[in-house]
Amino acid sequence: MPQTQAAVAIQPTVRVENPMWQRHVDESTAMTATPPSQFELQVDELLVARAKRGEHAALEAIYRAFEAPVYTLARRMCRTPHDAEDVVQETFLEVVRSIPRFRGEGSFAGWVRRIAASKALQKLRWESARPLADIQADELDGAPEHVVQGHEALAAAPARADLEAALARLSDAARAVIWLHEVEGYSHDEIAALTGKTASFSKSQLARAYARLRVFLGAPAREEPCT
Amino acid sequence: MHLSLEELLAVRDGEAAPATVEHVAACASCTAELTAIAELKTRLAALPVETPPCDLWPAVSEGARSEHRARRLRFSGWVAAGLAAALTLAVGVRGGVEAWREATLARETRALVAESQRLEQTIGEYGRGGRVVNGRTATLIADLEDRIALIDARIGQLNRDRPSQAAIDLWQERVGLLDALASVQTTRVAYVGL
């Protein structure tokens, strides 16, 4: 029942991108349309109102609608699947705790995403004090449950696995910044506010993340300087 | 020189200087690099959605309920503590006010009793002559003495351990009657003395 209500009350939105730099590059090599963030959902105001009143079914409907986006964000940003599960729980506990104070000034999905990002960053800060060597092997081995759809998805699996592995090899800060900026659409200023660092730090981490990813993925070195 | 990754990203995000943007437009290497970045971004965003390996809602729901219970307990504790504090304060304030009030009444009563004793002493001194008074004065004295006796009877019915406004009212009335009696006696003595 709650899942049916959520399906009706929560619909995906459409994002249109038009980066300025595209005017300066050959259209044949320009990027393809970036898939929208999983958080770009329209949540029915009545559902939020019911959840604000503490209706259990409404809160569960919200959880069902956002569990995958939250877990995906957490899984991309955190070191282990176990950490990602912690982030999901902490995020939704915060949602349940704070939803009475949600004033609707921004989108509900954006509000949930901000909580999730904040919790994931908290987890990273907490885990940063924990050496990678201390993390149990079974925490790292947790195979993610991918939503595989169709033959094309299966064919793309090796490349995807390479990218996931490369992403996992980035530093915590670089991984968090590239995901928040490039996929979730946060600005450097917003990331700075979330992380407590500067926008310059965010920019440099983004550049570093791209550089490292390209190395990990075996991209060819750049040509010699042209001028 | 080619642009750095940070510069290329600034171009992409519309934050670069015009000269930098023009360089990208004219440089195939930088354009290719920018395209590679864009492709990588697309690949990142296209990574599949993942779902938790198990249903976490029961844990979230139970956690929320536990927090709610804990908040209620804390709230109840605060309310109980608040009530206890308020009650203590009320009792304390009431006790304080009561004590102050009783002290005030006792002080006023003592003053009236002292005045009453002083007047009785004065009246006694004037009355010791056994002089003859006229009928009108004798009636007035008798009337005053009867009223004082009534007041004394009422004062005798009061709780002497606890001062009260009623006692003060009676003692004030007694002092007034004694004062009147003293005046009558004084006048009589003065008249007789003439």
Short mmCIF file of C-alpha atoms in Angstrom, two decimals:
data_model
loop_
_atom_site.label_atom_id
_atom_site.label_comp_id
_atom_site.label_asym_id
_atom_site.label_seq_id
_atom_site.Cartn_x
_atom_site.Cartn_y
_atom_site.Cartn_z
CA MET A 1 0.00 0.00 0.00
CA PRO A 2 2.61 2.59 0.93
CA GLN A 3 4.65 1.69 -2.18
CA THR A 4 1.61 2.25 -4.38
CA GLN A 5 0.99 5.62 -2.77
CA ALA A 6 4.61 6.55 -3.21
CA ALA A 7 4.52 5.58 -6.87
CA VAL A 8 1.59 7.90 -7.41
CA ALA A 9 2.82 10.69 -5.19
CA ILE A 10 6.45 10.74 -6.29
CA GLN A 11 7.38 11.30 -9.92
CA PRO A 12 10.76 11.85 -11.59
CA THR A 13 11.54 15.31 -12.93
CA VAL A 14 13.37 16.18 -16.14
CA ARG A 15 16.66 18.11 -16.11
CA VAL A 16 17.87 20.01 -19.16
CA GLU A 17 21.55 20.89 -19.34
CA ASN A 18 23.21 23.43 -21.58
CA PRO A 19 26.83 23.90 -20.48
CA MET A 20 28.38 27.09 -21.83
CA TRP A 21 31.51 25.35 -22.96
CA GLN A 22 29.56 23.23 -25.43
CA ARG A 23 29.51 26.23 -27.75
CA HIS A 24 33.26 25.93 -28.06
CA VAL A 25 33.62 22.26 -28.85
CA ASP A 26 32.72 20.20 -31.82
CA GLU A 27 29.16 19.02 -31.57
CA SER A 28 30.13 15.58 -32.79
CA THR A 29 32.31 15.05 -29.74
CA ALA A 30 30.19 16.92 -27.24
CA MET A 31 28.95 15.06 -24.21
CA THR A 32 25.77 13.17 -24.35
CA ALA A 33 22.92 14.22 -22.07
CA THR A 34 23.82 13.63 -18.45
CA PRO A 35 21.35 11.32 -16.74
CA PRO A 36 19.40 13.13 -14.04
CA SER A 37 20.23 12.60 -10.40
CA GLN A 38 18.23 9.84 -8.78
CA PHE A 39 17.03 12.45 -6.32
CA GLU A 40 15.18 14.43 -8.93
CA LEU A 41 11.75 13.33 -7.83
CA GLN A 42 8.59 15.33 -7.37
CA VAL A 43 7.06 14.49 -4.04
CA ASP A 44 3.39 15.12 -3.50
CA GLU A 45 2.81 17.84 -0.91
CA LEU A 46 0.01 15.84 0.69
CA LEU A 47 2.39 12.95 1.27
CA VAL A 48 4.86 15.31 2.94
CA ALA A 49 2.06 16.83 5.01
CA ARG A 50 0.98 13.38 6.17
CA ALA A 51 4.57 12.49 7.00
CA LYS A 52 4.91 15.74 8.94
CA ARG A 53 1.96 14.63 11.04
CA GLY A 54 3.90 11.49 11.82
CA GLU A 55 1.81 9.07 9.74
CA HIS A 56 3.79 5.89 9.62
CA ALA A 57 2.57 4.89 6.15
CA ALA A 58 3.59 8.24 4.68
CA LEU A 59 7.03 8.06 6.26
CA GLU A 60 7.51 4.57 4.88
CA ALA A 61 6.37 5.73 1.44
CA ILE A 62 9.02 8.44 1.55
CA TYR A 63 11.60 5.88 2.64
CA ARG A 64 10.65 3.54 -0.22
CA ALA A 65 10.90 6.37 -2.73
CA PHE A 66 14.31 7.57 -1.56
CA GLU A 67 16.07 4.50 -0.24
CA ALA A 68 17.77 3.75 -3.55
CA PRO A 69 18.93 7.32 -4.27
CA VAL A 70 20.20 7.68 -0.72
CA TYR A 71 21.93 4.32 -0.75
CA THR A 72 23.46 5.00 -4.16
CA LEU A 73 24.82 8.36 -3.02
CA ALA A 74 26.15 6.79 0.16
CA ARG A 75 27.62 3.83 -1.70
CA ARG A 76 29.45 6.12 -4.13
CA MET A 77 30.80 8.38 -1.39
CA CYS A 78 31.58 5.93 1.39
CA ARG A 79 34.27 3.29 1.63
CA THR A 80 32.15 0.22 2.28
CA PRO A 81 28.60 -1.06 1.77
CA HIS A 82 28.30 -1.29 5.54
CA ASP A 83 29.04 2.43 5.85
CA ALA A 84 26.47 3.14 3.15
CA GLU A 85 23.83 1.23 5.08
CA ASP A 86 24.67 3.26 8.17
CA VAL A 87 24.24 6.44 6.14
CA VAL A 88 20.83 5.28 4.90
CA GLN A 89 19.66 4.61 8.43
CA GLU A 90 21.06 7.85 9.80
CA THR A 91 19.60 9.81 6.90
CA PHE A 92 16.08 8.49 7.34
CA LEU A 93 16.23 8.80 11.10
CA GLU A 94 17.08 12.46 10.53
CA VAL A 95 14.27 12.76 7.97
CA VAL A 96 11.74 11.34 10.45
CA ARG A 97 13.18 13.52 13.21
CA SER A 98 13.26 16.75 11.20
CA ILE A 99 10.35 16.50 8.78
CA PRO A 100 8.01 18.43 11.11
CA ARG A 101 10.37 21.38 10.62
CA PHE A 102 10.53 21.06 6.80
CA ARG A 103 9.05 24.32 5.53
CA GLY A 104 8.98 23.54 1.84
CA GLU A 105 11.36 26.37 0.96
CA GLY A 106 13.22 24.08 -1.46
CA SER A 107 12.27 20.78 -3.03
CA PHE A 108 11.64 17.91 -0.67
CA ALA A 109 13.97 15.69 -2.69
CA GLY A 110 16.71 18.30 -2.39
CA TRP A 111 16.16 18.40 1.35
CA VAL A 112 16.51 14.63 1.63
CA ARG A 113 19.58 14.70 -0.60
CA ARG A 114 21.21 17.35 1.54
CA ILE A 115 20.66 15.27 4.66
CA ALA A 116 22.06 12.20 2.92
CA ALA A 117 25.12 14.10 1.68
CA SER A 118 25.70 15.53 5.12
CA LYS A 119 25.43 12.11 6.75
CA ALA A 120 27.74 10.57 4.17
CA LEU A 121 30.32 13.30 4.78
CA GLN A 122 30.00 12.75 8.52
CA LYS A 123 30.64 9.07 7.96
CA LEU A 124 33.69 9.89 5.88
CA ARG A 125 35.03 12.18 8.58
CA TRP A 126 34.42 9.48 11.16
CA GLU A 127 36.01 6.82 9.00
CA SER A 128 38.95 9.03 8.10
CA ALA A 129 40.18 8.45 11.62
CA ARG A 130 39.99 4.73 10.93
CA PRO A 131 42.84 3.38 8.81
CA LEU A 132 41.77 1.43 5.75
CA ALA A 133 43.78 -1.53 7.06
CA ASP A 134 41.40 -1.75 10.03
CA ILE A 135 38.39 -2.24 7.83
CA GLN A 136 37.33 -5.85 7.72
CA ALA A 137 37.62 -7.63 4.40
CA ASP A 138 33.93 -8.56 4.44
CA GLU A 139 33.00 -4.88 4.66
CA LEU A 140 34.88 -4.19 1.44
CA ASP A 141 33.62 -7.30 -0.30
CA GLY A 142 29.97 -6.42 0.02
CA ALA A 143 28.84 -6.74 -3.57
CA PRO A 144 26.42 -3.95 -4.47
CA GLU A 145 23.01 -4.91 -5.74
CA HIS A 146 22.89 -3.19 -9.08
CA VAL A 147 19.66 -2.51 -10.80
CA VAL A 148 20.53 -4.21 -14.07
CA GLN A 149 18.13 -3.51 -16.86
CA GLY A 150 18.36 -5.24 -20.22
CA HIS A 151 21.12 -6.59 -22.42
CA GLU A 152 22.91 -3.27 -22.83
CA ALA A 153 23.38 -2.94 -19.14
CA LEU A 154 24.94 -6.39 -18.97
CA ALA A 155 27.29 -5.57 -21.82
CA ALA A 156 28.42 -2.37 -20.07
CA ALA A 157 29.11 -4.18 -16.83
CA PRO A 158 32.93 -4.50 -17.18
CA ALA A 159 33.35 -0.79 -17.93
CA ARG A 160 31.05 0.03 -15.09
CA ALA A 161 32.99 -2.20 -12.72
CA ASP A 162 36.21 -0.49 -13.82
CA LEU A 163 34.74 2.92 -13.11
CA GLU A 164 33.39 1.82 -9.74
CA ALA A 165 36.78 0.37 -8.85
CA ALA A 166 38.53 3.56 -9.96
CA LEU A 167 36.08 5.66 -7.97
CA ALA A 168 36.73 3.54 -4.91
CA ARG A 169 40.48 4.17 -5.23
CA LEU A 170 40.09 7.95 -4.97
CA SER A 171 40.70 9.73 -1.70
CA ASP A 172 37.59 10.25 0.42
CA ALA A 173 37.56 13.98 -0.32
CA ALA A 174 38.05 13.60 -4.08
CA ARG A 175 35.43 10.87 -4.31
CA ALA A 176 32.89 12.91 -2.34
CA VAL A 177 33.50 16.08 -4.35
CA ILE A 178 33.31 14.46 -7.77
CA TRP A 179 30.09 12.70 -6.89
CA LEU A 180 28.41 15.69 -5.27
CA HIS A 181 29.46 18.11 -8.02
CA GLU A 182 29.25 16.02 -11.14
CA VAL A 183 26.32 13.73 -10.40
CA GLU A 184 24.25 15.40 -7.71
CA GLY A 185 24.78 18.86 -9.14
CA TYR A 186 26.05 20.68 -6.07
CA SER A 187 28.03 23.85 -6.73
CA HIS A 188 31.51 24.28 -5.29
CA ASP A 189 30.12 26.83 -2.84
CA GLU A 190 27.49 24.36 -1.67
CA ILE A 191 30.10 21.64 -1.29
CA ALA A 192 32.25 24.06 0.65
CA ALA A 193 29.34 24.72 3.00
CA LEU A 194 28.69 21.00 3.41
CA THR A 195 32.29 20.05 4.00
CA GLY A 196 33.41 23.05 5.97
CA LYS A 197 36.18 23.66 3.43
CA THR A 198 36.57 26.35 0.77
CA ALA A 199 35.23 26.41 -2.77
CA SER A 200 38.84 26.39 -3.98
CA PHE A 201 39.43 23.17 -2.10
CA SER A 202 36.39 21.67 -3.80
CA LYS A 203 37.63 22.76 -7.24
CA SER A 204 41.09 21.36 -6.70
CA GLN A 205 39.66 18.08 -5.41
CA LEU A 206 37.45 17.82 -8.48
CA ALA A 207 40.40 18.32 -10.82
CA ARG A 208 42.44 15.83 -8.82
CA ALA A 209 39.59 13.31 -8.94
CA TYR A 210 39.35 13.55 -12.74
CA ALA A 211 43.11 13.25 -13.13
CA ARG A 212 43.25 10.17 -10.91
CA LEU A 213 40.21 8.57 -12.49
CA ARG A 214 41.71 8.91 -15.93
CA VAL A 215 44.93 7.31 -14.74
CA PHE A 216 43.08 4.46 -13.03
CA LEU A 217 40.99 3.89 -16.15
CA GLY A 218 44.10 3.78 -18.35
CA ALA A 219 43.29 6.87 -20.38
CA PRO A 220 46.05 7.93 -22.81
CA ALA A 221 48.39 10.70 -21.71
CA ARG A 222 47.74 14.17 -23.09
CA GLU A 223 49.45 15.32 -26.23
CA GLU A 224 52.41 17.64 -26.08
CA PRO A 225 51.67 21.31 -25.65
CA CYS A 226 50.32 22.86 -28.79
CA THR A 227 51.62 26.34 -28.19
CA MET B 1 50.64 25.37 -23.07
CA HIS B 2 47.55 23.29 -22.57
CA LEU B 3 45.10 24.17 -19.90
CA SER B 4 45.21 22.34 -16.61
CA LEU B 5 42.29 20.17 -15.56
CA GLU B 6 41.16 22.85 -13.13
CA GLU B 7 41.18 25.44 -15.92
CA LEU B 8 39.31 23.12 -18.25
CA LEU B 9 36.69 22.51 -15.59
CA ALA B 10 36.38 26.27 -15.11
CA VAL B 11 35.77 26.62 -18.85
CA ARG B 12 33.14 23.91 -18.73
CA ASP B 13 31.41 25.53 -15.77
CA GLY B 14 31.45 28.99 -17.35
CA GLU B 15 33.85 30.39 -14.79
CA ALA B 16 36.92 30.88 -17.02
CA ALA B 17 38.28 34.09 -18.52
CA PRO B 18 37.40 34.76 -22.19
CA ALA B 19 40.98 34.13 -23.31
CA THR B 20 40.92 30.69 -21.70
CA VAL B 21 37.66 29.85 -23.42
CA GLU B 22 39.08 30.99 -26.74
CA HIS B 23 42.10 28.74 -26.20
CA VAL B 24 39.84 25.70 -25.80
CA ALA B 25 37.98 26.59 -28.97
CA ALA B 26 41.25 26.77 -30.87
CA CYS B 27 43.10 23.83 -29.27
CA ALA B 28 42.15 20.32 -30.35
CA SER B 29 43.97 18.74 -27.42
CA CYS B 30 42.17 20.82 -24.82
CA THR B 31 38.88 20.28 -26.59
CA ALA B 32 39.51 16.53 -26.59
CA GLU B 33 40.40 16.66 -22.92
CA LEU B 34 37.23 18.55 -22.16
CA THR B 35 35.24 16.03 -24.13
CA ALA B 36 36.89 13.18 -22.23
CA ILE B 37 35.90 14.88 -18.97
CA ALA B 38 32.34 15.21 -20.20
CA GLU B 39 32.22 11.56 -21.20
CA LEU B 40 33.56 10.52 -17.84
CA LYS B 41 30.95 12.64 -16.13
CA THR B 42 28.26 10.97 -18.18
CA ARG B 43 29.61 7.56 -17.26
CA LEU B 44 29.62 8.49 -13.59
CA ALA B 45 26.05 9.70 -13.69
CA ALA B 46 25.05 6.56 -15.58
CA LEU B 47 26.35 4.24 -12.91
CA PRO B 48 23.48 2.02 -11.88
CA VAL B 49 21.18 2.74 -9.03
CA GLU B 50 21.95 0.57 -6.05
CA THR B 51 19.59 -0.67 -3.41
CA PRO B 52 20.46 -1.70 0.13
CA PRO B 53 21.17 -5.43 0.46
CA CYS B 54 18.37 -5.72 2.97
CA ASP B 55 15.27 -3.79 3.94
CA LEU B 56 16.45 -1.09 6.33
CA TRP B 57 13.01 0.42 6.98
CA PRO B 58 12.25 -1.80 10.02
CA ALA B 59 15.49 -0.64 11.63
CA VAL B 60 14.81 3.00 10.73
CA SER B 61 11.23 2.74 11.97
CA GLU B 62 12.26 1.11 15.24
CA GLY B 63 15.06 3.65 15.67
CA ALA B 64 12.61 6.49 15.16
CA ARG B 65 10.18 4.94 17.65
CA SER B 66 12.98 4.52 20.20
CA GLU B 67 14.00 8.14 19.77
CA HIS B 68 10.37 9.20 20.13
CA ARG B 69 10.01 7.17 23.32
CA ALA B 70 13.27 8.57 24.66
CA ARG B 71 12.13 12.12 23.86
CA ARG B 72 8.82 11.50 25.62
CA LEU B 73 10.61 10.11 28.65
CA ARG B 74 12.96 13.08 28.69
CA PHE B 75 9.98 15.39 28.27
CA SER B 76 8.09 13.62 31.07
CA GLY B 77 11.18 13.84 33.23
CA TRP B 78 11.51 17.53 32.55
CA VAL B 79 7.82 18.10 33.16
CA ALA B 80 7.99 16.16 36.43
CA ALA B 81 11.12 18.02 37.44
CA GLY B 82 9.51 21.29 36.41
CA LEU B 83 6.38 20.53 38.37
CA ALA B 84 8.40 19.52 41.39
CA ALA B 85 10.45 22.69 41.13
CA ALA B 86 7.35 24.79 40.66
CA LEU B 87 5.69 23.10 43.62
CA THR B 88 8.78 23.57 45.77
CA LEU B 89 8.96 27.17 44.68
CA ALA B 90 5.27 27.66 45.33
CA VAL B 91 5.54 26.04 48.74
CA GLY B 92 8.70 27.95 49.44
CA VAL B 93 7.24 31.22 48.28
CA ARG B 94 4.01 30.48 50.07
CA GLY B 95 5.97 29.49 53.16
CA GLY B 96 8.09 32.58 52.87
CA VAL B 97 5.15 34.88 52.37
CA GLU B 98 3.26 33.14 55.14
CA ALA B 99 6.17 33.44 57.53
CA TRP B 100 6.65 37.09 56.67
CA ARG B 101 2.95 37.72 57.08
CA GLU B 102 2.82 35.93 60.42
CA ALA B 103 5.85 37.85 61.62
CA THR B 104 4.19 41.11 60.63
CA LEU B 105 0.97 40.18 62.40
CA ALA B 106 2.84 39.10 65.51
CA ARG B 107 4.78 42.37 65.55
CA GLU B 108 1.62 44.44 65.18
CA THR B 109 -0.13 42.37 67.85
CA ARG B 110 2.75 42.82 70.26
CA ALA B 111 2.68 46.57 69.70
CA LEU B 112 -1.08 46.71 70.33
CA VAL B 113 -0.77 44.56 73.44
CA ALA B 114 1.96 46.89 74.75
CA GLU B 115 -0.20 49.92 74.00
CA SER B 116 -3.13 48.24 75.65
CA GLN B 117 -1.06 47.54 78.77
CA ARG B 118 0.22 51.11 78.84
CA LEU B 119 -3.35 52.48 78.64
CA GLU B 120 -4.56 50.05 81.33
CA GLN B 121 -1.75 51.25 83.53
CA THR B 122 -2.70 54.87 82.90
CA ILE B 123 -6.38 54.18 83.56
CA GLY B 124 -5.46 52.31 86.72
CA GLU B 125 -3.44 55.25 87.98
CA TYR B 126 -6.27 57.69 87.30
CA GLY B 127 -8.88 55.46 88.84
CA ARG B 128 -7.06 54.91 92.11
CA GLY B 129 -8.49 57.97 93.77
CA GLY B 130 -12.01 56.58 94.22
CA ARG B 131 -13.35 59.95 93.41
CA VAL B 132 -17.02 60.50 92.76
CA VAL B 133 -18.16 60.76 89.17
CA ASN B 134 -21.42 62.01 87.78
CA GLY B 135 -24.04 59.64 86.39
CA ARG B 136 -23.34 60.36 82.76
CA THR B 137 -19.64 59.71 83.15
CA ALA B 138 -20.26 56.61 85.20
CA THR B 139 -22.55 55.25 82.46
CA LEU B 140 -19.94 56.01 79.81
CA ILE B 141 -17.23 54.32 81.84
CA ALA B 142 -19.44 51.32 82.47
CA ASP B 143 -20.31 51.12 78.77
CA LEU B 144 -16.66 51.25 77.77
CA GLU B 145 -15.67 48.67 80.37
CA ASP B 146 -18.48 46.33 79.16
CA ARG B 147 -17.33 46.64 75.57
CA ILE B 148 -13.71 45.98 76.64
CA ALA B 149 -14.92 42.90 78.50
CA LEU B 150 -16.63 41.66 75.36
CA ILE B 151 -13.46 42.23 73.38
CA ASP B 152 -11.45 40.38 76.01
CA ALA B 153 -13.85 37.47 75.76
CA ARG B 154 -13.41 37.31 72.00
CA ILE B 155 -9.65 37.61 72.30
CA GLY B 156 -9.72 34.71 74.72
CA GLN B 157 -11.32 32.54 72.05
CA LEU B 158 -8.50 33.12 69.58
CA ASN B 159 -5.55 30.76 69.04
CA ARG B 160 -2.76 32.47 70.92
CA ASP B 161 -0.07 30.44 69.20
CA ARG B 162 -0.81 31.88 65.78
CA PRO B 163 -1.16 35.62 65.20
CA SER B 164 -4.01 36.70 62.98
CA GLN B 165 -5.63 39.74 61.52
CA ALA B 166 -8.72 39.03 63.59
CA ALA B 167 -6.63 39.27 66.77
CA ILE B 168 -5.13 42.53 65.58
CA ASP B 169 -8.58 43.93 64.82
CA LEU B 170 -9.75 42.99 68.32
CA TRP B 171 -6.64 44.40 69.99
CA GLN B 172 -7.00 47.62 67.95
CA GLU B 173 -10.62 47.88 69.07
CA ARG B 174 -9.56 47.20 72.67
CA VAL B 175 -6.86 49.87 72.47
CA GLY B 176 -9.42 52.33 71.06
CA LEU B 177 -11.84 51.58 73.92
CA LEU B 178 -9.08 51.83 76.49
CA ASP B 179 -7.99 55.12 74.95
CA ALA B 180 -11.54 56.41 75.22
CA LEU B 181 -11.74 55.13 78.79
CA ALA B 182 -8.43 56.76 79.59
CA SER B 183 -9.71 60.04 78.13
CA VAL B 184 -12.83 59.84 80.26
CA GLN B 185 -10.77 59.16 83.32
CA THR B 186 -8.34 61.93 82.48
CA THR B 187 -11.16 64.38 81.97
CA ARG B 188 -12.85 63.26 85.17
CA VAL B 189 -9.67 63.63 87.17
CA ALA B 190 -8.99 67.00 85.67
CA TYR B 191 -12.57 68.12 86.36
CA VAL B 192 -12.52 66.85 89.90
CA GLY B 193 -9.11 68.33 90.37
CA LEU B 194 -10.41 71.72 89.44
#
